[in-house]
Amino acid sequence: MTEPRNPGMSSVPQTAPVHTDSTSQAVEMDPVEYTLRKRLPRKLPKRRNDVYVNMKTDFRAQLARCQKLLEGGGHREICVHGLGLAINRAINIALQLQASSQGALQLAANTSTVELVDDLEPEDPDEAGEPMTRTRNNSAIHIKVFYPDPQ
Amino acid sequence: MRNQPVNIQYPSSPLTEESSTQNGGDTPVTGGGGGPSNIHPLPEKLNSPHHKGGWVRGHQKDGGSYDKLMPKYITAGAFARARAAEVSTMLKAVRKVTSSCQLFASLPNHMRRRAMSHNTKRYPRRLRDMANRLREKSLQACSKKKEQTKRQSRKARRRHGNLLLEFNRRQRKNVWLETHIWHAKRFHMVKKWGYCLGDRPTYKCYRPCYRAMSNHCLLQDLSYYCCIELQGEEDKLLASLSQMTSKEAGPTFAAALCISGRRQGSVVLYRAGHYPSQPLGPVTFLWRPRVHGSTHRQLWIWAHPTIKQDLLPELQSVCQCCEAVVPPVVPLVTPAEVIPTPEPERRPENTPEAMQIHRTKRKRNCKDASGPPAKKILGDGKRSPSTPVTWRSNSTGIVINDLTMEIVRYRLIGPQSHSVLAETLEAATDCDPSTLWWPEHCKDESKMNLHRQQVDIFNILKDIYSSGELPSGTVLGLTVDDPRLTLPTKRVKALPCVKQLHMSLMLMLVIQAHAMCLCCVFLSEVDEEKRRELMLRGVPELCCQSFLWERSIRDNVTDNKISEQELNRMRSEVLVPGSRLSPTPLQGRVPILLVHQPGKQVGHEMNSWGAGWDLLLPKGWGMAFWVPLVYRGVRIGGLNMSLKHSQNKASPHFPHDYPDCPAGIRFQEEQEAELLDKFKRRPPAKRTNYIKHGCLAPFRCPWQQLAEEWELITREGREERKRDSQTQTKTGADTVTEVEMTSHPDITVTKPPSRFAVLRNRKSLRLLSGWCRPTTSKGQRPCRVGEVPPLDSSAATSFLTEHGMSLVWVRLSLLSKEDLRLLSNKSDCSSPQEPPHKNHFNSRLKCRKKGSKKLATTSSSDKTEGSGSDLPSASEPNLTSVEDAKSSSETPTDLIFGLWPDPLPSITSHCSRVTLGWVTQGDFSLSAGCGEALGFISVAGLISTLLNQPMEHRGTLLLRNPTSLSYRFAKINIEV
């Protein structure tokens, strides 16, 4: 169980005791009889200056998009979000932004834990099995990239 | 008369001369008995006046051969009589001028003038009289016709009653949906499957519709889907329905979650007991949740209208429901529109007389009537009242009801569809007791409890950000207020209402220092818990119940709908204009069902794309919900968009992607006829020469022949393998490996009797999918290693003995530049080209134009066989993207330029690359960002290809358009 580094900043309430039993169930299940389908992570409402980083889009394109927002878009600050595998890339983008701005930009990073849902569909021939859902947690990072106030 | 020579003269002088020459020199072929059989001897006579030898017909140059048939003697009397008759017919033919057009045509070109028929003085004088007469005649005819078709004035036609009459007349052939008029104003309508359906909007919105599907919401009217209701004991229903399904192809009617009524299920139905062969088509089904533990269940099967004609008899035979219940006997189960009832709001029969009576009656007592009578056709207007819609079985007690057009079904696609619903619908409010159904229910505390629970869940829906977050197939029953009451004055875009929790996250990110946000988090904890519960478990079974299942309530709601006019009157009486009607009218409570539609479930990319909700309504309420939904900023899609939706979702679309179903076969035939027609409309010089492109059947996919040929190839390959060791020579450069191929001159002769089938066995599909996927994609598939046995010849053989004649549905995505570079290890990679084929039919077409000989059909096949066999065929097959179908009326000798005549040669070896299958739909996919195609591939062909490919390049195929010669690399995906 990944505890967020800064509990005060965690966005998703920790309801660990509720789903630990479901995960333990999932460990016991027979892998052949179930099909695993992952649901998408919960989407959060998105403002114009939010950038959700993924692993599919080209890195340079994502970086360029952030730069455009900061320079052309007239935003004083943007938030770069990354989940799981994309955490690395989110950090990378934020650092690149900072480096290219010659110190004008500042970073403020937060981490959180995101709850993900998996569906387990039974494949048994007598069809008595209930489909199960299990939850697991994944880490996420939210980096605020901003120009500090002049005063 | 058209082929007369220009120098003919009409006055009778040449005729007399003609007859004299005939009498003199001509000799009839059959003596005197021939009679006046030949009507047009005159032009030919004039054309060839020097033919002394015989009576020559047609344009044959060697007319001298008739000499042998010359009679020895002539009876003068009979001969003269025959001539006289012929002369008289000739005279008649010459004198008679049927129309001015012919008069005009009889003139030589240089004497024709513009507007001759208008101004008869432009005719030469000798023809003027005749022209005048003709003109008068035509004028008379014109005036007569005008009198006959005198239309009502536009004002009269647009009058409400007359307009309805006209609409009802136009619906007689093709059923209109309730939103027809709305659609007809904005869409290109097509008549399909007995319905008038919107195909695509008249405005340009391909990309906006795609964006709506992936970002907001796209609305479709799916009311044309047919609903068949089955009632009976649960175990008996399951026992009879299980004959039509197979557990190998996925969950069936008996799946635990579906049978509880909490989820909608989908299944492919087969003819009873024929599982791998003879499928009928895919259906979705919905069980009504159990009522107090009773075993009597209700099941709705939703099927495409083209399946219905096959499905209904099959269901009847399976359930042994042969006894049709005649509608008047059981008025409870008859649809409302077929029995004229004394209630004023029941729709009367749509005969003109009834309409007329009704109209006058309304005029008389429009004050005391509660509202204008609804005369619109609701439900299936095409069905005659005597057609049975209910079948009952005495042995099993199962009742089958045909609920076609009884329930309106709208589909909302997109991540925001639930917020559109949440904004449009408002849970029904309590009201004073009355005789209507909802006030009755308000008295019952348990029903109100249920209603409150359902409303709670519905309110939680607003907190969800995307429709894809819910468990797929979730069902929620609800009773809502009339959505017309909360219609916004302007079209607004429904957006998710961002609740405290989400805001708090945002706030925290923005204002880090403020610790006070935490309290919001705790405040919304309860809501959050409920939302989690909904996301994980779905809707509890109790809340899936809806009153929409009850016919009596459905009919009650339909009958008591407030008309638009009445509603507007009530609105105008509101004290503050534009404000809401304060006591909601009693009639405005509608039971609905919300059914979640899963998005993309297979594959690893774009998961749950295109998820959404289906909204099920009682009939008659279609427009009352449609307009409010449209006012929430949704896009509207037609048939065309539903095709794109399923293509992006990587799910087969019915009937396009079901070539083994009867409906799919019919569809293919229609499509071929249509495409062939389109092809023939082009001038021959501008048509694509498909023969030269090596495309054997550009407008259809001969699946059966493909499956048979591959069956034969594998059988021969097996025998060969027995004889000697495997002779696989790998060519160095890329994935091209040579395969021993023998020519099959007798392919069309040896036909195994079995029909091809589409592989739907989940286990086999999973196996196949593992085989054709070389690279692991980041550990996305759990326990893959243990699951898939390695592909070798023994595994392939055992697989092929099971599914030799099968096709498999695949998704192909074109490779990007980087993939290509990886593939060939070179910076520049050119895709292979198909050498242009020779058109052997060209010369024959020319020959036929000369009109000399009939075609011999046999020579075609062996010629191409020869050329095909000596080509070293590579393992990479070609997939011509074909959009297919075939016209049966065509005779095999009927040659069309650029198309192969009918007995096709061997398909697999026709091109330089072996054909594996064809693409049924292909386009640039906006969701994948590259070209994507869906099609079918022969299983035998696929396995033999995979066996010959090196491990790291497995699953790479070649794809070619029928109109081009260059192949493109594509990656094969089989997704389970």
PDB file of N, CA, C and O in Angstrom, chain B residues 562-612:
ATOM      1  N   ILE B 562     -49.579  14.085 -22.416  1.00  0.00           N
ATOM      2  CA  ILE B 562     -50.105  15.417 -22.728  1.00  0.00           C
ATOM      3  C   ILE B 562     -49.568  15.815 -24.085  1.00  0.00           C
ATOM      4  O   ILE B 562     -48.374  15.678 -24.343  1.00  0.00           O
ATOM      5  N   SER B 563     -50.449  16.328 -24.903  1.00  0.00           N
ATOM      6  CA  SER B 563     -49.972  16.696 -26.227  1.00  0.00           C
ATOM      7  C   SER B 563     -49.177  17.984 -26.132  1.00  0.00           C
ATOM      8  O   SER B 563     -49.272  18.736 -25.155  1.00  0.00           O
ATOM      9  N   GLU B 564     -48.426  18.216 -27.168  1.00  0.00           N
ATOM     10  CA  GLU B 564     -47.578  19.407 -27.217  1.00  0.00           C
ATOM     11  C   GLU B 564     -48.441  20.664 -27.111  1.00  0.00           C
ATOM     12  O   GLU B 564     -48.096  21.622 -26.422  1.00  0.00           O
ATOM     13  N   GLN B 565     -49.576  20.582 -27.790  1.00  0.00           N
ATOM     14  CA  GLN B 565     -50.455  21.750 -27.826  1.00  0.00           C
ATOM     15  C   GLN B 565     -50.971  22.084 -26.432  1.00  0.00           C
ATOM     16  O   GLN B 565     -50.932  23.234 -25.985  1.00  0.00           O
ATOM     17  N   GLU B 566     -51.414  21.055 -25.752  1.00  0.00           N
ATOM     18  CA  GLU B 566     -51.948  21.241 -24.407  1.00  0.00           C
ATOM     19  C   GLU B 566     -50.863  21.794 -23.479  1.00  0.00           C
ATOM     20  O   GLU B 566     -51.107  22.681 -22.663  1.00  0.00           O
ATOM     21  N   LEU B 567     -49.676  21.269 -23.652  1.00  0.00           N
ATOM     22  CA  LEU B 567     -48.576  21.710 -22.805  1.00  0.00           C
ATOM     23  C   LEU B 567     -48.281  23.184 -23.051  1.00  0.00           C
ATOM     24  O   LEU B 567     -48.061  23.946 -22.113  1.00  0.00           O
ATOM     25  N   ASN B 568     -48.303  23.570 -24.310  1.00  0.00           N
ATOM     26  CA  ASN B 568     -48.032  24.973 -24.633  1.00  0.00           C
ATOM     27  C   ASN B 568     -49.117  25.867 -24.058  1.00  0.00           C
ATOM     28  O   ASN B 568     -48.831  26.979 -23.603  1.00  0.00           O
ATOM     29  N   ARG B 569     -50.353  25.358 -24.095  1.00  0.00           N
ATOM     30  CA  ARG B 569     -51.437  26.157 -23.521  1.00  0.00           C
ATOM     31  C   ARG B 569     -51.193  26.362 -22.023  1.00  0.00           C
ATOM     32  O   ARG B 569     -51.326  27.463 -21.499  1.00  0.00           O
ATOM     33  N   MET B 570     -50.800  25.273 -21.368  1.00  0.00           N
ATOM     34  CA  MET B 570     -50.550  25.385 -19.938  1.00  0.00           C
ATOM     35  C   MET B 570     -49.387  26.327 -19.666  1.00  0.00           C
ATOM     36  O   MET B 570     -49.396  27.087 -18.693  1.00  0.00           O
ATOM     37  N   ARG B 571     -48.400  26.287 -20.538  1.00  0.00           N
ATOM     38  CA  ARG B 571     -47.253  27.164 -20.347  1.00  0.00           C
ATOM     39  C   ARG B 571     -47.666  28.616 -20.483  1.00  0.00           C
ATOM     40  O   ARG B 571     -47.173  29.489 -19.780  1.00  0.00           O
ATOM     41  N   SER B 572     -48.556  28.858 -21.420  1.00  0.00           N
ATOM     42  CA  SER B 572     -48.944  30.245 -21.658  1.00  0.00           C
ATOM     43  C   SER B 572     -49.751  30.800 -20.490  1.00  0.00           C
ATOM     44  O   SER B 572     -49.849  32.000 -20.314  1.00  0.00           O
ATOM     45  N   GLU B 573     -50.314  29.923 -19.695  1.00  0.00           N
ATOM     46  CA  GLU B 573     -51.112  30.387 -18.572  1.00  0.00           C
ATOM     47  C   GLU B 573     -50.289  30.618 -17.318  1.00  0.00           C
ATOM     48  O   GLU B 573     -50.815  31.071 -16.305  1.00  0.00           O
ATOM     49  N   VAL B 574     -49.020  30.266 -17.396  1.00  0.00           N
ATOM     50  CA  VAL B 574     -48.158  30.470 -16.220  1.00  0.00           C
ATOM     51  C   VAL B 574     -48.015  31.960 -15.967  1.00  0.00           C
ATOM     52  O   VAL B 574     -47.954  32.765 -16.902  1.00  0.00           O
ATOM     53  N   LEU B 575     -47.989  32.316 -14.698  1.00  0.00           N
ATOM     54  CA  LEU B 575     -47.992  33.731 -14.335  1.00  0.00           C
ATOM     55  C   LEU B 575     -46.734  34.448 -14.837  1.00  0.00           C
ATOM     56  O   LEU B 575     -46.813  35.463 -15.506  1.00  0.00           O
ATOM     57  N   VAL B 576     -45.578  33.874 -14.500  1.00  0.00           N
ATOM     58  CA  VAL B 576     -44.330  34.452 -14.995  1.00  0.00           C
ATOM     59  C   VAL B 576     -43.953  33.715 -16.271  1.00  0.00           C
ATOM     60  O   VAL B 576     -43.717  32.514 -16.212  1.00  0.00           O
ATOM     61  N   PRO B 577     -43.928  34.401 -17.365  1.00  0.00           N
ATOM     62  CA  PRO B 577     -43.629  33.672 -18.618  1.00  0.00           C
ATOM     63  C   PRO B 577     -42.244  33.039 -18.561  1.00  0.00           C
ATOM     64  O   PRO B 577     -41.291  33.652 -18.089  1.00  0.00           O
ATOM     65  N   GLY B 578     -42.178  31.808 -19.032  1.00  0.00           N
ATOM     66  CA  GLY B 578     -40.894  31.126 -19.088  1.00  0.00           C
ATOM     67  C   GLY B 578     -40.551  30.352 -17.826  1.00  0.00           C
ATOM     68  O   GLY B 578     -39.600  29.596 -17.808  1.00  0.00           O
ATOM     69  N   SER B 579     -41.330  30.513 -16.786  1.00  0.00           N
ATOM     70  CA  SER B 579     -41.030  29.765 -15.570  1.00  0.00           C
ATOM     71  C   SER B 579     -41.617  28.358 -15.676  1.00  0.00           C
ATOM     72  O   SER B 579     -42.414  28.069 -16.566  1.00  0.00           O
ATOM     73  N   ARG B 580     -41.221  27.530 -14.764  1.00  0.00           N
ATOM     74  CA  ARG B 580     -41.655  26.138 -14.808  1.00  0.00           C
ATOM     75  C   ARG B 580     -43.089  26.006 -14.379  1.00  0.00           C
ATOM     76  O   ARG B 580     -43.567  26.776 -13.547  1.00  0.00           O
ATOM     77  N   LEU B 581     -43.783  25.015 -14.952  1.00  0.00           N
ATOM     78  CA  LEU B 581     -45.145  24.739 -14.505  1.00  0.00           C
ATOM     79  C   LEU B 581     -45.076  24.297 -13.055  1.00  0.00           C
ATOM     80  O   LEU B 581     -44.359  23.353 -12.721  1.00  0.00           O
ATOM     81  N   SER B 582     -45.805  24.966 -12.187  1.00  0.00           N
ATOM     82  CA  SER B 582     -45.556  24.709 -10.762  1.00  0.00           C
ATOM     83  C   SER B 582     -46.078  23.349 -10.288  1.00  0.00           C
ATOM     84  O   SER B 582     -45.280  22.536  -9.827  1.00  0.00           O
ATOM     85  N   PRO B 583     -47.361  23.043 -10.376  1.00  0.00           N
ATOM     86  CA  PRO B 583     -47.659  21.656 -10.070  1.00  0.00           C
ATOM     87  C   PRO B 583     -47.459  20.860 -11.342  1.00  0.00           C
ATOM     88  O   PRO B 583     -48.092  21.144 -12.362  1.00  0.00           O
ATOM     89  N   THR B 584     -46.570  19.926 -11.300  1.00  0.00           N
ATOM     90  CA  THR B 584     -46.311  19.130 -12.505  1.00  0.00           C
ATOM     91  C   THR B 584     -47.594  18.400 -12.884  1.00  0.00           C
ATOM     92  O   THR B 584     -48.239  17.832 -12.011  1.00  0.00           O
ATOM     93  N   PRO B 585     -47.977  18.456 -14.130  1.00  0.00           N
ATOM     94  CA  PRO B 585     -49.198  17.763 -14.540  1.00  0.00           C
ATOM     95  C   PRO B 585     -49.148  16.283 -14.162  1.00  0.00           C
ATOM     96  O   PRO B 585     -48.090  15.661 -14.222  1.00  0.00           O
ATOM     97  N   LEU B 586     -50.294  15.772 -13.810  1.00  0.00           N
ATOM     98  CA  LEU B 586     -50.340  14.404 -13.287  1.00  0.00           C
ATOM     99  C   LEU B 586     -49.875  13.370 -14.309  1.00  0.00           C
ATOM    100  O   LEU B 586     -49.325  12.338 -13.950  1.00  0.00           O
ATOM    101  N   GLN B 587     -50.119  13.675 -15.560  1.00  0.00           N
ATOM    102  CA  GLN B 587     -49.827  12.651 -16.568  1.00  0.00           C
ATOM    103  C   GLN B 587     -48.337  12.540 -16.857  1.00  0.00           C
ATOM    104  O   GLN B 587     -47.893  11.633 -17.519  1.00  0.00           O
ATOM    105  N   GLY B 588     -47.572  13.527 -16.390  1.00  0.00           N
ATOM    106  CA  GLY B 588     -46.182  13.587 -16.836  1.00  0.00           C
ATOM    107  C   GLY B 588     -45.219  12.736 -16.061  1.00  0.00           C
ATOM    108  O   GLY B 588     -44.178  13.205 -15.644  1.00  0.00           O
ATOM    109  N   ARG B 589     -45.533  11.468 -15.804  1.00  0.00           N
ATOM    110  CA  ARG B 589     -44.575  10.577 -15.161  1.00  0.00           C
ATOM    111  C   ARG B 589     -44.346   9.405 -16.098  1.00  0.00           C
ATOM    112  O   ARG B 589     -45.291   8.727 -16.494  1.00  0.00           O
ATOM    113  N   VAL B 590     -43.106   9.189 -16.429  1.00  0.00           N
ATOM    114  CA  VAL B 590     -42.794   8.164 -17.424  1.00  0.00           C
ATOM    115  C   VAL B 590     -41.836   7.148 -16.824  1.00  0.00           C
ATOM    116  O   VAL B 590     -40.798   7.525 -16.287  1.00  0.00           O
ATOM    117  N   PRO B 591     -42.150   5.864 -16.910  1.00  0.00           N
ATOM    118  CA  PRO B 591     -41.175   4.863 -16.495  1.00  0.00           C
ATOM    119  C   PRO B 591     -40.146   4.660 -17.592  1.00  0.00           C
ATOM    120  O   PRO B 591     -40.500   4.573 -18.772  1.00  0.00           O
ATOM    121  N   ILE B 592     -38.907   4.625 -17.224  1.00  0.00           N
ATOM    122  CA  ILE B 592     -37.861   4.425 -18.233  1.00  0.00           C
ATOM    123  C   ILE B 592     -36.883   3.375 -17.735  1.00  0.00           C
ATOM    124  O   ILE B 592     -36.898   2.982 -16.573  1.00  0.00           O
ATOM    125  N   LEU B 593     -36.062   2.930 -18.638  1.00  0.00           N
ATOM    126  CA  LEU B 593     -34.967   2.027 -18.283  1.00  0.00           C
ATOM    127  C   LEU B 593     -33.694   2.625 -18.864  1.00  0.00           C
ATOM    128  O   LEU B 593     -33.672   3.049 -20.022  1.00  0.00           O
ATOM    129  N   LEU B 594     -32.669   2.668 -18.065  1.00  0.00           N
ATOM    130  CA  LEU B 594     -31.376   3.108 -18.563  1.00  0.00           C
ATOM    131  C   LEU B 594     -30.475   1.882 -18.618  1.00  0.00           C
ATOM    132  O   LEU B 594     -30.339   1.170 -17.628  1.00  0.00           O
ATOM    133  N   VAL B 595     -29.908   1.638 -19.763  1.00  0.00           N
ATOM    134  CA  VAL B 595     -29.035   0.474 -19.920  1.00  0.00           C
ATOM    135  C   VAL B 595     -27.669   0.962 -20.363  1.00  0.00           C
ATOM    136  O   VAL B 595     -27.552   1.663 -21.366  1.00  0.00           O
ATOM    137  N   HIS B 596     -26.677   0.586 -19.624  1.00  0.00           N
ATOM    138  CA  HIS B 596     -25.325   1.012 -19.957  1.00  0.00           C
ATOM    139  C   HIS B 596     -24.796   0.189 -21.120  1.00  0.00           C
ATOM    140  O   HIS B 596     -24.989  -1.025 -21.165  1.00  0.00           O
ATOM    141  N   GLN B 597     -24.167   0.848 -22.053  1.00  0.00           N
ATOM    142  CA  GLN B 597     -23.562   0.144 -23.179  1.00  0.00           C
ATOM    143  C   GLN B 597     -22.057   0.151 -23.001  1.00  0.00           C
ATOM    144  O   GLN B 597     -21.473   1.221 -22.834  1.00  0.00           O
ATOM    145  N   PRO B 598     -21.431  -0.998 -23.007  1.00  0.00           N
ATOM    146  CA  PRO B 598     -19.983  -1.013 -22.841  1.00  0.00           C
ATOM    147  C   PRO B 598     -19.294  -0.388 -24.033  1.00  0.00           C
ATOM    148  O   PRO B 598     -19.794  -0.450 -25.161  1.00  0.00           O
ATOM    149  N   GLY B 599     -18.175   0.193 -23.786  1.00  0.00           N
ATOM    150  CA  GLY B 599     -17.385   0.751 -24.873  1.00  0.00           C
ATOM    151  C   GLY B 599     -16.462  -0.304 -25.436  1.00  0.00           C
ATOM    152  O   GLY B 599     -16.766  -1.494 -25.409  1.00  0.00           O
ATOM    153  N   LYS B 600     -15.319   0.132 -25.886  1.00  0.00           N
ATOM    154  CA  LYS B 600     -14.369  -0.817 -26.446  1.00  0.00           C
ATOM    155  C   LYS B 600     -13.828  -1.690 -25.324  1.00  0.00           C
ATOM    156  O   LYS B 600     -13.283  -1.202 -24.346  1.00  0.00           O
ATOM    157  N   GLN B 601     -14.005  -2.967 -25.461  1.00  0.00           N
ATOM    158  CA  GLN B 601     -13.595  -3.869 -24.397  1.00  0.00           C
ATOM    159  C   GLN B 601     -12.372  -4.675 -24.759  1.00  0.00           C
ATOM    160  O   GLN B 601     -11.683  -5.181 -23.884  1.00  0.00           O
ATOM    161  N   VAL B 602     -12.148  -4.843 -26.045  1.00  0.00           N
ATOM    162  CA  VAL B 602     -11.034  -5.688 -26.455  1.00  0.00           C
ATOM    163  C   VAL B 602      -9.839  -4.812 -26.785  1.00  0.00           C
ATOM    164  O   VAL B 602      -9.976  -3.616 -27.026  1.00  0.00           O
ATOM    165  N   GLY B 603      -8.709  -5.431 -26.796  1.00  0.00           N
ATOM    166  CA  GLY B 603      -7.515  -4.698 -27.149  1.00  0.00           C
ATOM    167  C   GLY B 603      -7.000  -3.883 -25.975  1.00  0.00           C
ATOM    168  O   GLY B 603      -7.579  -3.876 -24.892  1.00  0.00           O
ATOM    169  N   HIS B 604      -5.888  -3.221 -26.207  1.00  0.00           N
ATOM    170  CA  HIS B 604      -5.246  -2.511 -25.115  1.00  0.00           C
ATOM    171  C   HIS B 604      -5.335  -1.013 -25.252  1.00  0.00           C
ATOM    172  O   HIS B 604      -5.026  -0.284 -24.340  1.00  0.00           O
ATOM    173  N   GLU B 605      -5.718  -0.555 -26.433  1.00  0.00           N
ATOM    174  CA  GLU B 605      -5.752   0.892 -26.632  1.00  0.00           C
ATOM    175  C   GLU B 605      -7.182   1.377 -26.634  1.00  0.00           C
ATOM    176  O   GLU B 605      -8.098   0.650 -26.996  1.00  0.00           O
ATOM    177  N   MET B 606      -7.330   2.612 -26.261  1.00  0.00           N
ATOM    178  CA  MET B 606      -8.623   3.286 -26.276  1.00  0.00           C
ATOM    179  C   MET B 606      -9.685   2.465 -25.545  1.00  0.00           C
ATOM    180  O   MET B 606     -10.784   2.285 -26.028  1.00  0.00           O
ATOM    181  N   ASN B 607      -9.310   2.007 -24.381  1.00  0.00           N
ATOM    182  CA  ASN B 607     -10.269   1.197 -23.640  1.00  0.00           C
ATOM    183  C   ASN B 607     -11.514   1.984 -23.307  1.00  0.00           C
ATOM    184  O   ASN B 607     -11.444   3.179 -23.043  1.00  0.00           O
ATOM    185  N   SER B 608     -12.625   1.289 -23.341  1.00  0.00           N
ATOM    186  CA  SER B 608     -13.943   1.836 -23.045  1.00  0.00           C
ATOM    187  C   SER B 608     -14.229   3.102 -23.848  1.00  0.00           C
ATOM    188  O   SER B 608     -14.929   3.978 -23.399  1.00  0.00           O
ATOM    189  N   TRP B 609     -13.695   3.138 -25.041  1.00  0.00           N
ATOM    190  CA  TRP B 609     -14.075   4.219 -25.954  1.00  0.00           C
ATOM    191  C   TRP B 609     -15.486   3.930 -26.442  1.00  0.00           C
ATOM    192  O   TRP B 609     -15.815   2.795 -26.759  1.00  0.00           O
ATOM    193  N   GLY B 610     -16.284   4.955 -26.514  1.00  0.00           N
ATOM    194  CA  GLY B 610     -17.622   4.777 -27.076  1.00  0.00           C
ATOM    195  C   GLY B 610     -18.604   4.139 -26.129  1.00  0.00           C
ATOM    196  O   GLY B 610     -19.605   3.583 -26.559  1.00  0.00           O
ATOM    197  N   ALA B 611     -18.330   4.205 -24.826  1.00  0.00           N
ATOM    198  CA  ALA B 611     -19.313   3.708 -23.879  1.00  0.00           C
ATOM    199  C   ALA B 611     -20.448   4.717 -23.788  1.00  0.00           C
ATOM    200  O   ALA B 611     -20.286   5.888 -24.121  1.00  0.00           O
ATOM    201  N   GLY B 612     -21.577   4.252 -23.345  1.00  0.00           N
ATOM    202  CA  GLY B 612     -22.706   5.175 -23.256  1.00  0.00           C
ATOM    203  C   GLY B 612     -23.902   4.516 -22.635  1.00  0.00           C
ATOM    204  O   GLY B 612     -23.803   3.457 -22.019  1.00  0.00           O
TER     205      GLY B 612
END
